[in-house]
PDB file of C-alpha atoms in Angstrom:
ATOM      1  CA  UNK A 169      30.922 -12.448 -47.826  1.00 52.00           C
ATOM      2  CA  UNK A 170      27.379 -13.403 -48.091  1.00 57.00           C
ATOM      3  CA  UNK A 171      28.049 -15.701 -45.855  1.00 52.00           C
ATOM      4  CA  UNK A 172      29.479 -13.323 -43.090  1.00 54.00           C
ATOM      5  CA  UNK A 173      25.920 -11.395 -43.351  1.00 53.00           C
ATOM      6  CA  UNK A 174      24.430 -14.719 -43.598  1.00 54.00           C
ATOM      7  CA  UNK A 175      25.705 -15.294 -40.281  1.00 49.00           C
ATOM      8  CA  UNK A 176      25.243 -12.375 -38.770  1.00 52.00           C
ATOM      9  CA  UNK A 177      21.343 -11.593 -39.619  1.00 50.00           C
ATOM     10  CA  UNK A 178      19.812 -14.389 -36.970  1.00 48.00           C
ATOM     11  CA  UNK A 179      22.175 -12.583 -34.328  1.00 45.00           C
ATOM     12  CA  UNK A 180      21.382  -9.023 -34.851  1.00 43.00           C
ATOM     13  CA  UNK A 181      17.805 -10.650 -35.028  1.00 45.00           C
ATOM     14  CA  UNK A 182      18.776 -12.075 -31.594  1.00 44.00           C
ATOM     15  CA  UNK A 183      19.293  -9.100 -29.805  1.00 41.00           C
ATOM     16  CA  UNK A 184      16.929  -7.119 -30.825  1.00 41.00           C
ATOM     17  CA  UNK A 185      14.264 -10.069 -30.051  1.00 43.00           C
ATOM     18  CA  UNK A 186      15.988  -9.841 -26.255  1.00 39.00           C
ATOM     19  CA  UNK A 187      16.547  -6.184 -26.131  1.00 41.00           C
ATOM     20  CA  UNK A 188      12.194  -5.485 -26.749  1.00 40.00           C
ATOM     21  CA  UNK A 189      11.760  -8.454 -23.955  1.00 43.00           C
ATOM     22  CA  UNK A 190      13.832  -6.500 -21.572  1.00 42.00           C
ATOM     23  CA  UNK A 191      11.633  -3.038 -21.988  1.00 43.00           C
ATOM     24  CA  UNK A 192       8.336  -5.345 -22.976  1.00 43.00           C
ATOM     25  CA  UNK A 193       7.022  -4.832 -19.394  1.00 44.00           C
ATOM     26  CA  UNK A 194       8.168  -1.011 -18.306  1.00 44.00           C
ATOM     27  CA  UNK A 195       4.903  -0.818 -16.650  1.00 42.00           C
ATOM     28  CA  UNK A 196       3.683  -3.228 -15.061  1.00 45.00           C
ATOM     29  CA  UNK A 197       4.478  -4.557 -11.956  1.00 46.00           C
ATOM     30  CA  UNK A 198       5.523  -8.310 -11.079  1.00 48.00           C
ATOM     31  CA  UNK A 199       3.638 -10.273  -8.572  1.00 50.00           C
ATOM     32  CA  UNK A 200       5.645 -10.542  -4.831  1.00 53.00           C
ATOM     33  CA  UNK A 201       6.131 -13.580  -3.023  1.00 52.00           C
ATOM     34  CA  UNK A 202       5.416 -14.356   1.068  1.00 53.00           C
ATOM     35  CA  UNK A 203       8.411 -12.186   2.232  1.00 65.00           C
ATOM     36  CA  UNK A 204       7.334  -8.991   1.590  1.00 68.00           C
ATOM     37  CA  UNK A 205       3.633  -9.806   3.511  1.00 75.00           C
ATOM     38  CA  UNK A 206       5.567 -11.839   6.181  1.00 78.00           C
ATOM     39  CA  UNK A 207       8.083  -9.142   7.114  1.00 74.00           C
ATOM     40  CA  UNK A 208       4.614  -6.317   7.048  1.00 75.00           C
ATOM     41  CA  UNK A 209       3.549  -9.723  10.063  1.00 75.00           C
ATOM     42  CA  UNK A 210       6.107  -9.980  11.579  1.00 74.00           C
ATOM     43  CA  UNK A 211       7.772  -6.276  12.099  1.00 74.00           C
ATOM     44  CA  UNK A 212       4.321  -4.231  12.194  1.00 78.00           C
ATOM     45  CA  UNK A 213       3.204  -3.287  15.991  1.00 82.00           C
ATOM     46  CA  UNK A 214       0.072  -2.066  14.438  1.00 89.00           C
ATOM     47  CA  UNK A 215      -2.408  -3.164  12.361  1.00 93.00           C
ATOM     48  CA  UNK A 216      -2.282  -2.694   8.867  1.00 94.00           C
ATOM     49  CA  UNK A 217      -5.318  -3.213   6.522  1.00 96.00           C
ATOM     50  CA  UNK A 218      -5.073  -5.212   3.546  1.00 95.00           C
ATOM     51  CA  UNK A 219      -7.850  -6.701   0.518  1.00 96.00           C
ATOM     52  CA  UNK A 220      -6.029 -10.349   0.293  1.00 93.00           C
ATOM     53  CA  UNK A 221      -3.775 -11.395  -2.245  1.00 91.00           C
ATOM     54  CA  UNK A 222      -6.269 -10.240  -4.581  1.00 93.00           C
ATOM     55  CA  UNK A 223      -8.896  -7.978  -5.395  1.00 96.00           C
ATOM     56  CA  UNK A 224     -11.162  -7.271  -7.561  1.00 95.00           C
ATOM     57  CA  UNK A 225      -9.091  -9.165  -9.990  1.00 95.00           C
ATOM     58  CA  UNK A 226      -6.259  -7.044  -9.429  1.00 96.00           C
ATOM     59  CA  UNK A 227      -2.508  -9.112  -7.208  1.00 94.00           C
ATOM     60  CA  UNK A 228      -0.855  -6.904  -4.742  1.00 92.00           C
ATOM     61  CA  UNK A 229       2.413  -5.847  -7.139  1.00 90.00           C
ATOM     62  CA  UNK A 230       3.872  -4.008  -4.211  1.00 88.00           C
ATOM     63  CA  UNK A 231       4.943  -3.827  -0.605  1.00 90.00           C
ATOM     64  CA  UNK A 232       6.526  -0.439   1.669  1.00 88.00           C
ATOM     65  CA  UNK A 233       6.892  -0.271   5.205  1.00 86.00           C
ATOM     66  CA  UNK A 234       8.431   3.821   5.329  1.00 86.00           C
ATOM     67  CA  UNK A 235      11.143   4.949   7.836  1.00 82.00           C
ATOM     68  CA  UNK A 236       8.100   6.123  10.194  1.00 80.00           C
ATOM     69  CA  UNK A 237       6.821   2.441  10.014  1.00 84.00           C
ATOM     70  CA  UNK A 238       3.631   3.149   7.656  1.00 90.00           C
ATOM     71  CA  UNK A 239       2.882   0.148   5.732  1.00 93.00           C
ATOM     72  CA  UNK A 240       1.348   0.919   1.835  1.00 94.00           C
ATOM     73  CA  UNK A 241       0.154  -2.328  -0.161  1.00 94.00           C
ATOM     74  CA  UNK A 242      -0.034  -1.491  -3.730  1.00 94.00           C
ATOM     75  CA  UNK A 243      -3.032  -3.802  -6.023  1.00 96.00           C
ATOM     76  CA  UNK A 244      -2.464  -4.388  -9.881  1.00 94.00           C
ATOM     77  CA  UNK A 245      -0.062  -2.740 -12.738  1.00 90.00           C
ATOM     78  CA  UNK A 246       0.962   0.877 -12.665  1.00 87.00           C
ATOM     79  CA  UNK A 247      -0.860   2.332 -14.747  1.00 85.00           C
ATOM     80  CA  UNK A 248       1.469   5.706 -14.743  1.00 81.00           C
ATOM     81  CA  UNK A 249       5.101   5.575 -14.165  1.00 73.00           C
ATOM     82  CA  UNK A 250       7.428   3.317 -14.905  1.00 64.00           C
ATOM     83  CA  UNK A 251      10.578   2.103 -12.194  1.00 64.00           C
ATOM     84  CA  UNK A 252      10.216   4.927  -9.503  1.00 69.00           C
ATOM     85  CA  UNK A 253       7.212   5.750  -9.611  1.00 78.00           C
ATOM     86  CA  UNK A 254       3.768   3.932 -10.505  1.00 82.00           C
ATOM     87  CA  UNK A 255       0.497   4.805 -10.361  1.00 87.00           C
ATOM     88  CA  UNK A 256      -1.744   1.727  -9.516  1.00 93.00           C
ATOM     89  CA  UNK A 257      -5.383   1.561  -9.385  1.00 96.00           C
ATOM     90  CA  UNK A 258      -4.971   1.292  -6.072  1.00 97.00           C
ATOM     91  CA  UNK A 259      -3.041   1.800  -3.109  1.00 96.00           C
ATOM     92  CA  UNK A 260      -4.293   1.388   0.561  1.00 96.00           C
ATOM     93  CA  UNK A 261      -1.390   3.098   3.112  1.00 96.00           C
ATOM     94  CA  UNK A 262      -2.438   1.726   6.778  1.00 95.00           C
ATOM     95  CA  UNK A 263      -0.161   5.010   9.501  1.00 93.00           C
ATOM     96  CA  UNK A 264       0.196   4.326  13.136  1.00 90.00           C
ATOM     97  CA  UNK A 265      -0.240   8.433  13.480  1.00 85.00           C
ATOM     98  CA  UNK A 266      -3.518   8.489  14.333  1.00 82.00           C
ATOM     99  CA  UNK A 267      -3.136  12.199  14.863  1.00 81.00           C
ATOM    100  CA  UNK A 268      -2.511  12.857  11.360  1.00 76.00           C
ATOM    101  CA  UNK A 269      -5.263  12.562   8.388  1.00 77.00           C
ATOM    102  CA  UNK A 270      -3.981  13.053   5.354  1.00 72.00           C
ATOM    103  CA  UNK A 271      -6.101  15.704   2.916  1.00 68.00           C
ATOM    104  CA  UNK A 272      -7.196  16.696   6.634  1.00 72.00           C
ATOM    105  CA  UNK A 273      -8.178  20.422   5.449  1.00 73.00           C
ATOM    106  CA  UNK A 274      -8.654  19.816   1.867  1.00 73.00           C
ATOM    107  CA  UNK A 275     -11.826  20.680   0.110  1.00 78.00           C
ATOM    108  CA  UNK A 276     -13.510  16.813   1.190  1.00 87.00           C
ATOM    109  CA  UNK A 277     -16.634  15.290   2.637  1.00 92.00           C
ATOM    110  CA  UNK A 278     -16.898  13.439   5.785  1.00 91.00           C
ATOM    111  CA  UNK A 279     -18.709   9.931   5.736  1.00 93.00           C
ATOM    112  CA  UNK A 280     -20.163   6.408   7.362  1.00 95.00           C
ATOM    113  CA  UNK A 281     -17.947   3.737   6.072  1.00 96.00           C
ATOM    114  CA  UNK A 282     -18.539   0.236   8.412  1.00 97.00           C
ATOM    115  CA  UNK A 283     -19.666   2.906  11.876  1.00 95.00           C
ATOM    116  CA  UNK A 284     -16.244   5.152  11.091  1.00 94.00           C
ATOM    117  CA  UNK A 285     -15.777   8.227   9.905  1.00 92.00           C
ATOM    118  CA  UNK A 286     -13.889   8.222   6.357  1.00 94.00           C
ATOM    119  CA  UNK A 287     -12.857  11.824   4.913  1.00 93.00           C
ATOM    120  CA  UNK A 288     -13.628  11.981   0.840  1.00 95.00           C
ATOM    121  CA  UNK A 289     -11.394  13.811  -1.455  1.00 93.00           C
ATOM    122  CA  UNK A 290     -11.017  13.871  -4.630  1.00 93.00           C
ATOM    123  CA  UNK A 291     -14.362  12.674  -5.806  1.00 94.00           C
ATOM    124  CA  UNK A 292     -14.661  10.012  -3.872  1.00 95.00           C
ATOM    125  CA  UNK A 293     -10.511   8.305  -5.008  1.00 96.00           C
ATOM    126  CA  UNK A 294      -8.938   9.203  -1.958  1.00 95.00           C
ATOM    127  CA  UNK A 295     -10.720   7.959   1.304  1.00 96.00           C
ATOM    128  CA  UNK A 296      -8.957   8.873   5.366  1.00 95.00           C
ATOM    129  CA  UNK A 297     -10.185   6.525   7.812  1.00 95.00           C
ATOM    130  CA  UNK A 298      -9.366   6.609  11.636  1.00 93.00           C
ATOM    131  CA  UNK A 299      -9.902   3.637  13.047  1.00 94.00           C
ATOM    132  CA  UNK A 300      -7.939   1.579  16.223  1.00 92.00           C
ATOM    133  CA  UNK A 301      -4.805   3.475  16.462  1.00 91.00           C
ATOM    134  CA  UNK A 302      -4.570   3.556  13.107  1.00 93.00           C
ATOM    135  CA  UNK A 303      -5.390   5.624  10.002  1.00 94.00           C
ATOM    136  CA  UNK A 304      -5.776   3.562   6.525  1.00 96.00           C
ATOM    137  CA  UNK A 305      -5.404   6.444   3.753  1.00 96.00           C
ATOM    138  CA  UNK A 306      -6.387   4.235   0.178  1.00 97.00           C
ATOM    139  CA  UNK A 307      -5.524   5.946  -3.198  1.00 96.00           C
ATOM    140  CA  UNK A 308      -7.912   4.156  -6.016  1.00 97.00           C
ATOM    141  CA  UNK A 309      -8.208   5.371  -9.852  1.00 95.00           C
ATOM    142  CA  UNK A 310     -12.403   5.987  -9.176  1.00 96.00           C
ATOM    143  CA  UNK A 311     -14.588   6.179  -6.514  1.00 97.00           C
ATOM    144  CA  UNK A 312     -16.152   2.957  -6.417  1.00 97.00           C
ATOM    145  CA  UNK A 313     -13.912   1.333  -6.439  1.00 98.00           C
ATOM    146  CA  UNK A 314     -12.220   3.294  -3.209  1.00 98.00           C
ATOM    147  CA  UNK A 315     -15.363   2.633  -1.444  1.00 97.00           C
ATOM    148  CA  UNK A 316     -15.697  -0.942  -2.772  1.00 97.00           C
ATOM    149  CA  UNK A 317     -12.014  -1.859  -0.885  1.00 98.00           C
ATOM    150  CA  UNK A 318     -12.955   0.788   2.238  1.00 98.00           C
ATOM    151  CA  UNK A 319     -15.885  -1.872   3.306  1.00 97.00           C
ATOM    152  CA  UNK A 320     -13.842  -4.913   2.693  1.00 97.00           C
ATOM    153  CA  UNK A 321     -10.081  -4.437   4.181  1.00 97.00           C
ATOM    154  CA  UNK A 322      -9.423  -6.333   6.840  1.00 96.00           C
ATOM    155  CA  UNK A 323      -5.950  -6.289   9.361  1.00 95.00           C
ATOM    156  CA  UNK A 324      -3.782  -8.813   8.319  1.00 91.00           C
ATOM    157  CA  UNK A 325      -1.505  -8.754  11.460  1.00 89.00           C
ATOM    158  CA  UNK A 326      -4.716  -8.370  13.892  1.00 88.00           C
ATOM    159  CA  UNK A 327      -7.872 -10.210  14.271  1.00 87.00           C
ATOM    160  CA  UNK A 328     -10.506  -8.344  11.538  1.00 89.00           C
ATOM    161  CA  UNK A 329     -13.419  -9.403   9.487  1.00 90.00           C
ATOM    162  CA  UNK A 330     -14.418  -7.580   5.950  1.00 92.00           C
ATOM    163  CA  UNK A 331     -18.041  -5.407   5.999  1.00 92.00           C
ATOM    164  CA  UNK A 332     -17.911  -5.490   9.850  1.00 95.00           C
ATOM    165  CA  UNK A 333     -18.330  -2.090  11.538  1.00 96.00           C
ATOM    166  CA  UNK A 334     -15.031  -0.880  11.816  1.00 96.00           C
ATOM    167  CA  UNK A 335     -13.108  -0.077  15.431  1.00 93.00           C
ATOM    168  CA  UNK A 336     -13.872   2.808  16.920  1.00 92.00           C
ATOM    169  CA  UNK A 337     -10.912   5.794  16.573  1.00 90.00           C
ATOM    170  CA  UNK A 338      -8.718   5.902  19.666  1.00 88.00           C
ATOM    171  CA  UNK A 339      -7.214   9.136  21.554  1.00 88.00           C
ATOM    172  CA  UNK A 340      -4.644   9.860  19.749  1.00 82.00           C
ATOM    173  CA  UNK A 341      -2.045   7.617  20.115  1.00 77.00           C
ATOM    174  CA  UNK A 342       1.357  10.116  20.933  1.00 75.00           C
ATOM    175  CA  UNK A 343       3.177   8.106  17.436  1.00 71.00           C
ATOM    176  CA  UNK A 344       4.801  10.473  16.363  1.00 70.00           C
ATOM    177  CA  UNK A 345       6.456  11.506  19.402  1.00 70.00           C
ATOM    178  CA  UNK A 346       8.248   7.824  19.575  1.00 69.00           C
ATOM    179  CA  UNK A 347      11.745   7.793  18.282  1.00 69.00           C
ATOM    180  CA  UNK A 348      12.369   5.325  15.280  1.00 67.00           C
ATOM    181  CA  UNK A 349      14.301   2.392  15.757  1.00 67.00           C
ATOM    182  CA  UNK A 350      17.187   4.632  13.579  1.00 68.00           C
ATOM    183  CA  UNK A 351      17.161   6.669  16.128  1.00 67.00           C
ATOM    184  CA  UNK A 352      17.970   4.410  19.301  1.00 68.00           C
ATOM    185  CA  UNK A 353      21.034   3.320  20.535  1.00 77.00           C
ATOM    186  CA  UNK A 354      21.314  -0.373  19.338  1.00 79.00           C
ATOM    187  CA  UNK A 355      19.882  -2.971  21.799  1.00 77.00           C
ATOM    188  CA  UNK A 356      17.300   0.015  23.652  1.00 74.00           C
ATOM    189  CA  UNK A 357      14.065  -1.774  23.564  1.00 73.00           C
ATOM    190  CA  UNK A 358      11.575   0.162  21.275  1.00 66.00           C
ATOM    191  CA  UNK A 359       8.761   1.742  23.401  1.00 64.00           C
ATOM    192  CA  UNK A 360       4.797   1.315  22.166  1.00 66.00           C
ATOM    193  CA  UNK A 361       2.628   3.689  20.689  1.00 61.00           C
ATOM    194  CA  UNK A 362      -0.531   3.387  23.048  1.00 59.00           C
ATOM    195  CA  UNK A 363      -3.534   1.356  22.246  1.00 55.00           C
ATOM    196  CA  UNK A 364      -6.842   3.154  22.698  1.00 47.00           C
TER     197      UNK A 364
END
């Protein structure tokens, strides 16, 4: 019986180590490869803003394209959450619906960032900037990080440079009135929003 226990101890130890290793990264995202960014560049019909593959020591850890076309880029590991809910130190959302500014009507103030009006809410941790035919929303864990990101963001799929003035806000492109690709019969060309 003691020989059996002697053989089981290493097996139990190995199983425990394997179980702990599987749970060891519950609040951390893994860096992404080039495929999600390539998808953004190919599929997006509007400027998508980013901060490079790394910003402030944080790498891109998530790319999401929602059904309406908005693109979310997350930087850094989860501060709160896990598999289905993850709050990272920095998130940029490029929305093609320039008629809707997130947080509009909330208690905040307008500040000038790179020549464009930015709605600043949540003590400066959230900035919503209407530029060209998009609205870029930055959500950060502190106001200084949000402002640094706003000053350095540039489109990944169009011509644009950090620190340069942002394009003036375009008139309403009526993006909200264009059907989603999933709403169109197969083979129907996707209408394009007006450029400002």
